[in-house]
mmCIF file of N, CA and C in Angstrom:
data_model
loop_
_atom_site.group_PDB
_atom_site.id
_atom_site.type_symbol
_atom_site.label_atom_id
_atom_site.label_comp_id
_atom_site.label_asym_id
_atom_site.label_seq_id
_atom_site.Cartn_x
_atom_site.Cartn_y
_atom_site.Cartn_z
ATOM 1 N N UNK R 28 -23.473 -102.284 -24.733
ATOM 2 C CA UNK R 28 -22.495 -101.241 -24.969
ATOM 3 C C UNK R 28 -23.221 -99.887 -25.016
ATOM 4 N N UNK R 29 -23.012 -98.855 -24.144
ATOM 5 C CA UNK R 29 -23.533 -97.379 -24.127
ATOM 6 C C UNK R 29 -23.253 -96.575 -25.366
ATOM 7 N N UNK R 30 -23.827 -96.180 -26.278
ATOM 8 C CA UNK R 30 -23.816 -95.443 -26.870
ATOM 9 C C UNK R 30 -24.006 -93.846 -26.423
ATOM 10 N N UNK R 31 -22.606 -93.007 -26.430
ATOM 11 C CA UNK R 31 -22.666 -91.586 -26.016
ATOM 12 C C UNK R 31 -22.621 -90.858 -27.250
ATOM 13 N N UNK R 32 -22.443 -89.799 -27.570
ATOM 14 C CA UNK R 32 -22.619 -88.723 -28.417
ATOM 15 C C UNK R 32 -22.443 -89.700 -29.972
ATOM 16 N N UNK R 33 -23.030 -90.966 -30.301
ATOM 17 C CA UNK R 33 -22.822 -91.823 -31.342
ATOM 18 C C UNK R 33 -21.867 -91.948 -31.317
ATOM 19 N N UNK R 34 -21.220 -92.337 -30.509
ATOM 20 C CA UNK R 34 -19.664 -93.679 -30.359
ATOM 21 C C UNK R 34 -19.969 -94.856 -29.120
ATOM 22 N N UNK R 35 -19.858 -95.890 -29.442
ATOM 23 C CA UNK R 35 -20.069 -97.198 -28.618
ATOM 24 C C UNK R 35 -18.620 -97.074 -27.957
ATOM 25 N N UNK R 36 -19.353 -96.896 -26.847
ATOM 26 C CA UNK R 36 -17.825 -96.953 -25.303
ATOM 27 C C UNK R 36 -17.537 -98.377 -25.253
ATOM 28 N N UNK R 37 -16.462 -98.165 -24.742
ATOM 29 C CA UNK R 37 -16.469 -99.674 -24.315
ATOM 30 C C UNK R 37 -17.076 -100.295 -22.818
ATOM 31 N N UNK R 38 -17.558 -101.099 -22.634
ATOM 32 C CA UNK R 38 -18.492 -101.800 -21.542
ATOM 33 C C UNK R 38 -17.597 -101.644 -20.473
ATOM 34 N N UNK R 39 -16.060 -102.568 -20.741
ATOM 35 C CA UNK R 39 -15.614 -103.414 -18.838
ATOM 36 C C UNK R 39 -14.904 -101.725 -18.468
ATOM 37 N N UNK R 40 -14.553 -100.918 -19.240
ATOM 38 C CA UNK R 40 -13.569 -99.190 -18.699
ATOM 39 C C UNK R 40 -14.804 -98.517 -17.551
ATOM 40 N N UNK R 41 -13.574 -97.872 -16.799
ATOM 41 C CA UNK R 41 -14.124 -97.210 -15.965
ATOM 42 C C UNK R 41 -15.150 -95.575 -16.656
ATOM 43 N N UNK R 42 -16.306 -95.311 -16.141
ATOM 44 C CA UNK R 42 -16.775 -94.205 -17.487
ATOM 45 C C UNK R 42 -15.344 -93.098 -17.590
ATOM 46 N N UNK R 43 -14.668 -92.584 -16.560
ATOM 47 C CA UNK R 43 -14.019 -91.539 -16.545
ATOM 48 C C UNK R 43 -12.881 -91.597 -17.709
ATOM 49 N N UNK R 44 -12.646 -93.361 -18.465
ATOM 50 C CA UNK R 44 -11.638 -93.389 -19.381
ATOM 51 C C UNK R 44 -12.538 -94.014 -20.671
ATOM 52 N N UNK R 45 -13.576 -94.125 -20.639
ATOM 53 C CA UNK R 45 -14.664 -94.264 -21.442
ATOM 54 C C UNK R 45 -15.346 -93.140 -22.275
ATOM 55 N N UNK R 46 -15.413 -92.395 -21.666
ATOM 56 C CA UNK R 46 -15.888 -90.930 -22.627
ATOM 57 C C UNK R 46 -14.503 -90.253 -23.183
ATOM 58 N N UNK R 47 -13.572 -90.868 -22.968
ATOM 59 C CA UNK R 47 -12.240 -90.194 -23.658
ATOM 60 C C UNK R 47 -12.236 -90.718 -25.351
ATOM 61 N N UNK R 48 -13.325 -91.998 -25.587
ATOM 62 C CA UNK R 48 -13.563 -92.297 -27.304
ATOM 63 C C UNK R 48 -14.134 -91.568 -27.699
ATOM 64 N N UNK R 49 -14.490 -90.457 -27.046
ATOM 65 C CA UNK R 49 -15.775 -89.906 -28.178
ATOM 66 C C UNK R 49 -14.642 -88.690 -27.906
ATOM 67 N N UNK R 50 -14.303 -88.387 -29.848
ATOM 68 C CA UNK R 50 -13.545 -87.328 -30.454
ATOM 69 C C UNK R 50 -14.029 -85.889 -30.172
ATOM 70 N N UNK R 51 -13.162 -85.506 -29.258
ATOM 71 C CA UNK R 51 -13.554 -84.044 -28.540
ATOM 72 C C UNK R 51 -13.887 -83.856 -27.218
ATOM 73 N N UNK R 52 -13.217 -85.417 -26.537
ATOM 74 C CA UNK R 52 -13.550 -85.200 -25.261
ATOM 75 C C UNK R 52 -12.348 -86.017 -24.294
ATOM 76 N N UNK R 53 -11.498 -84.875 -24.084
ATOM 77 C CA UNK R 53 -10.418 -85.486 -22.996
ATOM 78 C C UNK R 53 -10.498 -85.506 -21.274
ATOM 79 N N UNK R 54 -9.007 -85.687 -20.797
ATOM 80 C CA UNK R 54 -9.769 -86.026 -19.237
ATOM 81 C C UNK R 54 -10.315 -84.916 -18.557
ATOM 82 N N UNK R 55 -10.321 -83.744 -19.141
ATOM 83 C CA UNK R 55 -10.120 -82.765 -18.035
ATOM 84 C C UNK R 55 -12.385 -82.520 -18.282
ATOM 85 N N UNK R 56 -12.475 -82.666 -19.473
ATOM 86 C CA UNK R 56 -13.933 -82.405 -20.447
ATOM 87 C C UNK R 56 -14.996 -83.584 -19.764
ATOM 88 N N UNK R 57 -14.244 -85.240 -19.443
ATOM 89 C CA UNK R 57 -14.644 -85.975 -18.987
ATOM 90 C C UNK R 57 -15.182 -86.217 -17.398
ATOM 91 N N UNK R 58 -14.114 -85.401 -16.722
ATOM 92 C CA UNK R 58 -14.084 -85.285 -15.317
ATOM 93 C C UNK R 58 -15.117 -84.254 -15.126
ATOM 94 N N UNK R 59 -15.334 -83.339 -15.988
ATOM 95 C CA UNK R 59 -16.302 -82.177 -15.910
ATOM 96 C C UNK R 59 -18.066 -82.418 -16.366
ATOM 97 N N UNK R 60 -18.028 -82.973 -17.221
ATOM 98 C CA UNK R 60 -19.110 -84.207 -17.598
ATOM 99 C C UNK R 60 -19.779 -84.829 -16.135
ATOM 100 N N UNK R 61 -18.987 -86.023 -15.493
ATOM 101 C CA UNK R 61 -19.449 -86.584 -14.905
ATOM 102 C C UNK R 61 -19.374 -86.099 -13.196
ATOM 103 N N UNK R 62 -18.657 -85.154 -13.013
ATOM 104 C CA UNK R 62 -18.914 -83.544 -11.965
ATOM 105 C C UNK R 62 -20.315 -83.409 -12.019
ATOM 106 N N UNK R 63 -20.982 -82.795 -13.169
ATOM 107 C CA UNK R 63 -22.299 -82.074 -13.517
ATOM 108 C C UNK R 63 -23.527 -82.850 -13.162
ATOM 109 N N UNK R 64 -23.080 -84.267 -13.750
ATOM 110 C CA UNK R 64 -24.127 -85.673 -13.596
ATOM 111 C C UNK R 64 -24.354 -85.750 -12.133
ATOM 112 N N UNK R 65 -22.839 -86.311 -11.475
ATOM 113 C CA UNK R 65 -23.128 -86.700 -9.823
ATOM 114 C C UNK R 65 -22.687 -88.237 -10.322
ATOM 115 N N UNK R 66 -21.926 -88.575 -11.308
ATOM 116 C CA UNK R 66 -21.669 -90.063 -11.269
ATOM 117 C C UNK R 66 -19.866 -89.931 -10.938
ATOM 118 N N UNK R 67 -20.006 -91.431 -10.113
ATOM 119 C CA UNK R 67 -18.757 -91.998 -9.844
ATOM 120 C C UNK R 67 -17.658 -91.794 -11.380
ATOM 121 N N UNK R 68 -16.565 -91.513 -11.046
ATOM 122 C CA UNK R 68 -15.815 -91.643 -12.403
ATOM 123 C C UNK R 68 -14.888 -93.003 -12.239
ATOM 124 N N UNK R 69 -15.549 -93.844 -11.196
ATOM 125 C CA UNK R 69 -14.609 -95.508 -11.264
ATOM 126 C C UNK R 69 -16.008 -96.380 -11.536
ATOM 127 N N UNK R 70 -17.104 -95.578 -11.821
ATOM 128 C CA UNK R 70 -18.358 -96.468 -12.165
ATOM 129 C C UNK R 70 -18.564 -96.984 -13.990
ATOM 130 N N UNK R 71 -18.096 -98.423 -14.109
ATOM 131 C CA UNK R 71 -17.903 -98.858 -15.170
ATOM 132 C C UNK R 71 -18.974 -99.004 -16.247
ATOM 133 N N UNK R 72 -18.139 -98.330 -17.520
ATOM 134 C CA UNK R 72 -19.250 -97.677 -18.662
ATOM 135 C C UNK R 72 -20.864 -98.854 -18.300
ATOM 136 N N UNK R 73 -20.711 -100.128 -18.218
ATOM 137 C CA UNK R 73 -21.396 -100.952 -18.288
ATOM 138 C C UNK R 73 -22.683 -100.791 -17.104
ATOM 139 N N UNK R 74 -22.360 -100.401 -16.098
ATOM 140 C CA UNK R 74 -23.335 -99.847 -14.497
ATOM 141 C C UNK R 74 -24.141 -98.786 -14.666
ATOM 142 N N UNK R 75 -24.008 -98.136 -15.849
ATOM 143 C CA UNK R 75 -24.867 -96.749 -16.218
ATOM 144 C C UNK R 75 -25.926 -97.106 -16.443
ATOM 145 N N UNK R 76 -26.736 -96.238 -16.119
ATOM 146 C CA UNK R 76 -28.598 -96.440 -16.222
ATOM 147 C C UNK R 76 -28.487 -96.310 -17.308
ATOM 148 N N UNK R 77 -29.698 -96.060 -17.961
ATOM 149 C CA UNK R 77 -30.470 -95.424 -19.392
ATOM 150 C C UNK R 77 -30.482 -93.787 -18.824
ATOM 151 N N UNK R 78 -30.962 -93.497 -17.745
ATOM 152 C CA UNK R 78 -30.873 -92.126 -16.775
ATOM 153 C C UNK R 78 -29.993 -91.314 -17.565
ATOM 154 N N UNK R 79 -28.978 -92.154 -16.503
ATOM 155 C CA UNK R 79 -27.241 -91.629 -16.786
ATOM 156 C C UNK R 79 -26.859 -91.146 -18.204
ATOM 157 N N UNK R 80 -26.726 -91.929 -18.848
ATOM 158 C CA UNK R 80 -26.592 -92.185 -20.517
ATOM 159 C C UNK R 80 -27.030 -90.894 -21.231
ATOM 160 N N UNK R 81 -28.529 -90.838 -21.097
ATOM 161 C CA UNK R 81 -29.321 -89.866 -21.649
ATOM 162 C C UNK R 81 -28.778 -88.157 -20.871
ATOM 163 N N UNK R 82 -28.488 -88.079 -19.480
ATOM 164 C CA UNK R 82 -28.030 -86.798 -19.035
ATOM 165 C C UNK R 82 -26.868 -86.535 -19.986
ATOM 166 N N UNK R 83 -25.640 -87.771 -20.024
ATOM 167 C CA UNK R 83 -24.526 -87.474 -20.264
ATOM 168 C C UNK R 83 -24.722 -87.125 -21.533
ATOM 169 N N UNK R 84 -25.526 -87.994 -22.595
ATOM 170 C CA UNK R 84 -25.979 -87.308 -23.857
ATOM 171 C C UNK R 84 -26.132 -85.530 -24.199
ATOM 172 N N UNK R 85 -27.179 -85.338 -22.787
ATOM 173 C CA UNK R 85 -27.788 -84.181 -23.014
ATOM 174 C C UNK R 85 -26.765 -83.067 -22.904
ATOM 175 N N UNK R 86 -25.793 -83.538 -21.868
ATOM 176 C CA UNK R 86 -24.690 -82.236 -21.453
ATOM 177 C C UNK R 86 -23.732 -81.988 -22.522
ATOM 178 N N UNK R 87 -23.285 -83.318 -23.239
ATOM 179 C CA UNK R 87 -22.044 -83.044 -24.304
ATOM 180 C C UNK R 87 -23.114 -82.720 -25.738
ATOM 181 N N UNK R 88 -24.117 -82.532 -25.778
ATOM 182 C CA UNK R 88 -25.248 -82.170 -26.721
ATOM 183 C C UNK R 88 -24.976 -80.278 -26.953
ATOM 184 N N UNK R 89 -25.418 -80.250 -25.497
ATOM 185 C CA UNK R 89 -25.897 -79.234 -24.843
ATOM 186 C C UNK R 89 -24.695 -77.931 -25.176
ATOM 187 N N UNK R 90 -23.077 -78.437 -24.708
ATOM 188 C CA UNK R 90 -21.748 -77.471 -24.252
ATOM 189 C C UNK R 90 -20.830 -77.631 -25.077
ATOM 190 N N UNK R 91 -20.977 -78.835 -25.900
ATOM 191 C CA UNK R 91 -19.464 -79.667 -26.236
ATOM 192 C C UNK R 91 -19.566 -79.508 -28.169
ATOM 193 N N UNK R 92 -18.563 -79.503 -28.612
ATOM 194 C CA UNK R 92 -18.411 -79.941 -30.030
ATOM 195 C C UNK R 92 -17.613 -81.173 -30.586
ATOM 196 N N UNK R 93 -18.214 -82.148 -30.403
ATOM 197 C CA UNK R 93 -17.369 -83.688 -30.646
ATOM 198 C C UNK R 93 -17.610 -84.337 -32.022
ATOM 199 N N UNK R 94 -17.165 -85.352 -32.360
ATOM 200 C CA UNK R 94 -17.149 -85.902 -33.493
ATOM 201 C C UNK R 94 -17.122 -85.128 -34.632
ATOM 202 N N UNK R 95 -17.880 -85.587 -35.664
ATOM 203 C CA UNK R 95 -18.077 -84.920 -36.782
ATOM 204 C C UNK R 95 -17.782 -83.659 -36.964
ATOM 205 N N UNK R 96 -18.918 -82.773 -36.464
ATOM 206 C CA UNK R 96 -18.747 -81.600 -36.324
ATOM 207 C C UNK R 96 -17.037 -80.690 -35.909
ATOM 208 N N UNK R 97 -16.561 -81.456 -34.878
ATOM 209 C CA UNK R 97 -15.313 -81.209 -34.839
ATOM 210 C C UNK R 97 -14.390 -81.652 -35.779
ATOM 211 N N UNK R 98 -14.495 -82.402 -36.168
ATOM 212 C CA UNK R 98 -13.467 -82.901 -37.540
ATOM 213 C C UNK R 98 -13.695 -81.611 -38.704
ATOM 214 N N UNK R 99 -14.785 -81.447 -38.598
ATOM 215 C CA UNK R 99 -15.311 -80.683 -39.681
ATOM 216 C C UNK R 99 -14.742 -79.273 -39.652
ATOM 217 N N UNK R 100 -15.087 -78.901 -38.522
ATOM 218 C CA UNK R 100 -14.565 -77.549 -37.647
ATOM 219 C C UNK R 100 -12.682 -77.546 -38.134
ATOM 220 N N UNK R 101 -11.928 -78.180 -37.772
ATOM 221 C CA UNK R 101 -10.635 -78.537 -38.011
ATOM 222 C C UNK R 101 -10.371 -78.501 -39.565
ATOM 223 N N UNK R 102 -10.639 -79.236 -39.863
ATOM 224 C CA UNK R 102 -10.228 -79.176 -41.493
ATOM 225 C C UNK R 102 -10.857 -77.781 -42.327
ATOM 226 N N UNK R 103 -11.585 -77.158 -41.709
ATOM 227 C CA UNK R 103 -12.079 -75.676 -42.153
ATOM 228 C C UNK R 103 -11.025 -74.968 -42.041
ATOM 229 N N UNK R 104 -10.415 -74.770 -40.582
ATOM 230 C CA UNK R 104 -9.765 -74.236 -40.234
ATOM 231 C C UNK R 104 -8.402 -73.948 -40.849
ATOM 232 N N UNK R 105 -8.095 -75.588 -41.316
ATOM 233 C CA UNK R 105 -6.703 -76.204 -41.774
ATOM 234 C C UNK R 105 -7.082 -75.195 -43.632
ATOM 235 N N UNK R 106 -7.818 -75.657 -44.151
ATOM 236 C CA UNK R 106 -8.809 -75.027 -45.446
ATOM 237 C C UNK R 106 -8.013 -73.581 -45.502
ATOM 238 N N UNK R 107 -8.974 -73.213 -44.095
ATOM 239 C CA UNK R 107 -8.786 -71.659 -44.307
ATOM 240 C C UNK R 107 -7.731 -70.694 -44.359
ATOM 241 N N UNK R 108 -6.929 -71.905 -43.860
ATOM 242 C CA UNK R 108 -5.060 -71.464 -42.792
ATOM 243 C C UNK R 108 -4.375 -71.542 -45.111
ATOM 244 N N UNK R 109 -4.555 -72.293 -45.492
ATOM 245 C CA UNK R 109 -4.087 -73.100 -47.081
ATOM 246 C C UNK R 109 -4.857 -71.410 -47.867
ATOM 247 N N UNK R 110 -5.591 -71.204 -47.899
ATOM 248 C CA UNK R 110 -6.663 -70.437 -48.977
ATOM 249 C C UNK R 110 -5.805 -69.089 -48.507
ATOM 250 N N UNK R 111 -5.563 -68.384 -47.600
ATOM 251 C CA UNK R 111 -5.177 -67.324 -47.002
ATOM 252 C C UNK R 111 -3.573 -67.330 -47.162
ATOM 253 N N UNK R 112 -2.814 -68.653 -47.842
ATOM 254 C CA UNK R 112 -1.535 -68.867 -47.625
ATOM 255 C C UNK R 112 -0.415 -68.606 -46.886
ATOM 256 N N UNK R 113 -0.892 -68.372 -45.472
ATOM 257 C CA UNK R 113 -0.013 -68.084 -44.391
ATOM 258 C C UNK R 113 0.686 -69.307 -44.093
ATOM 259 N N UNK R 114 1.634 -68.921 -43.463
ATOM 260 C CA UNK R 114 3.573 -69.600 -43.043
ATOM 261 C C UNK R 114 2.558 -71.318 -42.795
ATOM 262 N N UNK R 115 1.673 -71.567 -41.741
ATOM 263 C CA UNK R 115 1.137 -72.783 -41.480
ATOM 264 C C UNK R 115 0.261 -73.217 -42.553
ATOM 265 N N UNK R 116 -0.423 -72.668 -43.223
ATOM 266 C CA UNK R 116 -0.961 -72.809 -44.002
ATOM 267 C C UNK R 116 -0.196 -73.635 -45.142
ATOM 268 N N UNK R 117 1.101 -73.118 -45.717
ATOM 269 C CA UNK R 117 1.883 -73.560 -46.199
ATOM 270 C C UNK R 117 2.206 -74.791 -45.857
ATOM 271 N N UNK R 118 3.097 -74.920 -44.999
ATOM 272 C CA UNK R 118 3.429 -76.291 -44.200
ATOM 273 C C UNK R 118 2.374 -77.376 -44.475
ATOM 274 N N UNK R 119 1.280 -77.321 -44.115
ATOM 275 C CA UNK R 119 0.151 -78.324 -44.618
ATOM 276 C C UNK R 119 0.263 -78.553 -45.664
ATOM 277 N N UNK R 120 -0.132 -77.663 -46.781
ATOM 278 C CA UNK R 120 0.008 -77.724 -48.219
ATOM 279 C C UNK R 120 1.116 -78.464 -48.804
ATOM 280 N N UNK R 121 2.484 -78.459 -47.702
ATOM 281 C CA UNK R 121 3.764 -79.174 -48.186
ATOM 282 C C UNK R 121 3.748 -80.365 -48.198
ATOM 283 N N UNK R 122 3.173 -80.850 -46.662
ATOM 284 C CA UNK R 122 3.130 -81.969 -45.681
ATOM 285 C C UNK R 122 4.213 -82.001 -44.293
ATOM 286 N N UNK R 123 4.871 -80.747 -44.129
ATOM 287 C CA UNK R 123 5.909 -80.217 -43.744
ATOM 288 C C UNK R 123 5.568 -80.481 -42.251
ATOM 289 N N UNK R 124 5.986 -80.461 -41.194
ATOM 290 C CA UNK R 124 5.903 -79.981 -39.669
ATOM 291 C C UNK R 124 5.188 -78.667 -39.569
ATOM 292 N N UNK R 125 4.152 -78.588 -39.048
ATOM 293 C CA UNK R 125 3.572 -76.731 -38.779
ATOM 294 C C UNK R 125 4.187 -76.271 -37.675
ATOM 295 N N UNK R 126 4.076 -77.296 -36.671
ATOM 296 C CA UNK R 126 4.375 -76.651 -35.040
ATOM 297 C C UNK R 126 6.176 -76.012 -35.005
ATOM 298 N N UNK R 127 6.744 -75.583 -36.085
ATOM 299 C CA UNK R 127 7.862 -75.331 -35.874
ATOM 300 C C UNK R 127 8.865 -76.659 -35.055
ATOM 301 N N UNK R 128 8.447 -77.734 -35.567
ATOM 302 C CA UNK R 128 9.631 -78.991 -35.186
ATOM 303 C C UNK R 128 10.830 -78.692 -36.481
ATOM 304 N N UNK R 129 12.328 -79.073 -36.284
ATOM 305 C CA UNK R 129 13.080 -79.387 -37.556
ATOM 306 C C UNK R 129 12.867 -80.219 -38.213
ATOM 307 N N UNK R 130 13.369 -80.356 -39.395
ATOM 308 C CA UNK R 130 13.154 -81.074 -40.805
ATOM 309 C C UNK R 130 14.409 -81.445 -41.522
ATOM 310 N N UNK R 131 15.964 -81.131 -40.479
ATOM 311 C CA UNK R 131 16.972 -81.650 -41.304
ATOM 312 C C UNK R 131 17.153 -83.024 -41.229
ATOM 313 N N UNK R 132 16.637 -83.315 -39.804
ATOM 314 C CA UNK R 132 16.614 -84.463 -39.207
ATOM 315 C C UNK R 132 15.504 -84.997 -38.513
ATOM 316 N N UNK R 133 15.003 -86.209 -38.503
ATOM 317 C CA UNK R 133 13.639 -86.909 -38.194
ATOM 318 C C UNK R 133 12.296 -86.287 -39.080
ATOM 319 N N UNK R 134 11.353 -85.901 -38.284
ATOM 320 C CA UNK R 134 9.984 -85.377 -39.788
ATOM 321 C C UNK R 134 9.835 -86.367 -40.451
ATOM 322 N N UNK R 135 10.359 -87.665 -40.296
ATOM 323 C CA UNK R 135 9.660 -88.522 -41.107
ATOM 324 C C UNK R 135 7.771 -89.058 -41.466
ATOM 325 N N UNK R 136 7.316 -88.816 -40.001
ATOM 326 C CA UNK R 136 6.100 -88.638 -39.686
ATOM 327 C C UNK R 136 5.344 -88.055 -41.084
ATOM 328 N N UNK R 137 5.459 -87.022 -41.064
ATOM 329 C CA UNK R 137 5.385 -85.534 -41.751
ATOM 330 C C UNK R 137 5.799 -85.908 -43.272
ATOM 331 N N UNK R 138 7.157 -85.609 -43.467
ATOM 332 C CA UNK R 138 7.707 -86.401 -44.727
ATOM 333 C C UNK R 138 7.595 -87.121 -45.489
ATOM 334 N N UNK R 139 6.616 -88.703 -45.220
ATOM 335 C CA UNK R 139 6.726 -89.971 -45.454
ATOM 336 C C UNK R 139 8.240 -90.466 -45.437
ATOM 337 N N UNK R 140 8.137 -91.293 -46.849
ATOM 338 C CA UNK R 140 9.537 -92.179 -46.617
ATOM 339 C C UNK R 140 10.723 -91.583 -47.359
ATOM 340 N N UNK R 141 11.847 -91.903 -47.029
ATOM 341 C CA UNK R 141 12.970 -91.077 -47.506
ATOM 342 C C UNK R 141 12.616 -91.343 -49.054
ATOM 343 N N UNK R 142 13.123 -90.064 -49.939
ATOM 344 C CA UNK R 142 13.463 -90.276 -51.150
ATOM 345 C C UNK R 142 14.961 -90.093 -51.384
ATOM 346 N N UNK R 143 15.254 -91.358 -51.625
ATOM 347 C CA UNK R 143 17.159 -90.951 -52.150
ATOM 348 C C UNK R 143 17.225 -90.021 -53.690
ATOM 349 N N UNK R 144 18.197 -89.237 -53.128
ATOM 350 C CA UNK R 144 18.317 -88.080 -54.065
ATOM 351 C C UNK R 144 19.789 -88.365 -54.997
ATOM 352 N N UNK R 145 20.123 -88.604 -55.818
ATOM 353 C CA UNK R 145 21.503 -89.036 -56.602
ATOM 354 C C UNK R 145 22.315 -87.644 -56.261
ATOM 355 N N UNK R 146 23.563 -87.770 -55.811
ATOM 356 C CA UNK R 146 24.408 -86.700 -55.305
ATOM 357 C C UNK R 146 25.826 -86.878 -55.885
ATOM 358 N N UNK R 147 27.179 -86.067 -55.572
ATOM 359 C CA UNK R 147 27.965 -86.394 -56.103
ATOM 360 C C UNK R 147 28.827 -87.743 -55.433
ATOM 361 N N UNK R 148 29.733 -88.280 -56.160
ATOM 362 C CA UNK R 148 30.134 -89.149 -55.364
ATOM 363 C C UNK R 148 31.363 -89.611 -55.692
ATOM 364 N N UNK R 149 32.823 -88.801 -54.815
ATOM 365 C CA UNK R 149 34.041 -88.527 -55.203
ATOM 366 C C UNK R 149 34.362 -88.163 -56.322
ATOM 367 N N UNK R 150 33.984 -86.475 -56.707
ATOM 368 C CA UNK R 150 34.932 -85.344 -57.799
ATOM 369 C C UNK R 150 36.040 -85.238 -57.404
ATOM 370 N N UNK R 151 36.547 -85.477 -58.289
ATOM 371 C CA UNK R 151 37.794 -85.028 -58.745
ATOM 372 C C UNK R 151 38.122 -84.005 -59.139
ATOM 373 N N UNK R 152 39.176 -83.464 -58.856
ATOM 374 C CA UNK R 152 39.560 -82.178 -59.178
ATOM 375 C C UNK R 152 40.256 -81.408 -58.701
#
């Protein structure tokens, strides 16, 4: 199993859907990756040299911010958006939708699970 930027790819995937495990690297980052190298993107994670491996290491080393560091990067961000208490900032802090989705209906995602709220139930009057 190839180990890239410390994530184990999987062996039988083609590399071009293989470097899409390592957090911070989608197709467009992947296709650009293996552009730079000169490798096939239907050449399966498993067919890679030690060569290969080590370039592809060196380039997402080299340009890229993946894993950790990106998680890290994100939740700063999310941190910083909360500390500054702006409109998104908020929303996080709630657990609310940020991207401006509604919340009268669905947001359960977001929400968790319904809480039933005791309401009235046929006044009279």
């Amino acid at each position: 199993m190839p180990r890239i930027a410390g994530v184990d790819i999987p062996d039988r995937k083609a590399i071009r859907y293989a470097l899409r495990y390592v957090h911070g690297i989608g197709p467009k980052f992947a296709d650009d990756i293996l552009a730079e190298v000169g490798i096939e993107p239907s050449t399966k994670a498993s067919d890679l040299t030690d060569q290969q491996v080590s370039q592809i290491n060196s380039i997402i080393d080299g340009g890229f911010i993946v894993e950790g560091a990106l998680r890290r990067q994100v939740g700063q961000n999310i941190q910083r958006m909360r500390d500054i208490r702006c409109y998104r900032g908020e929303r996080h802090r709630r657990g609310l939708p940020v991207r401006g989705q509604r919340t009268r209906c669905n947001a359960r995602t977001r929400k968790g699970r319904k809480k039933t709220v005791a309401g009235k139930k046929g006044v009279k009057g």
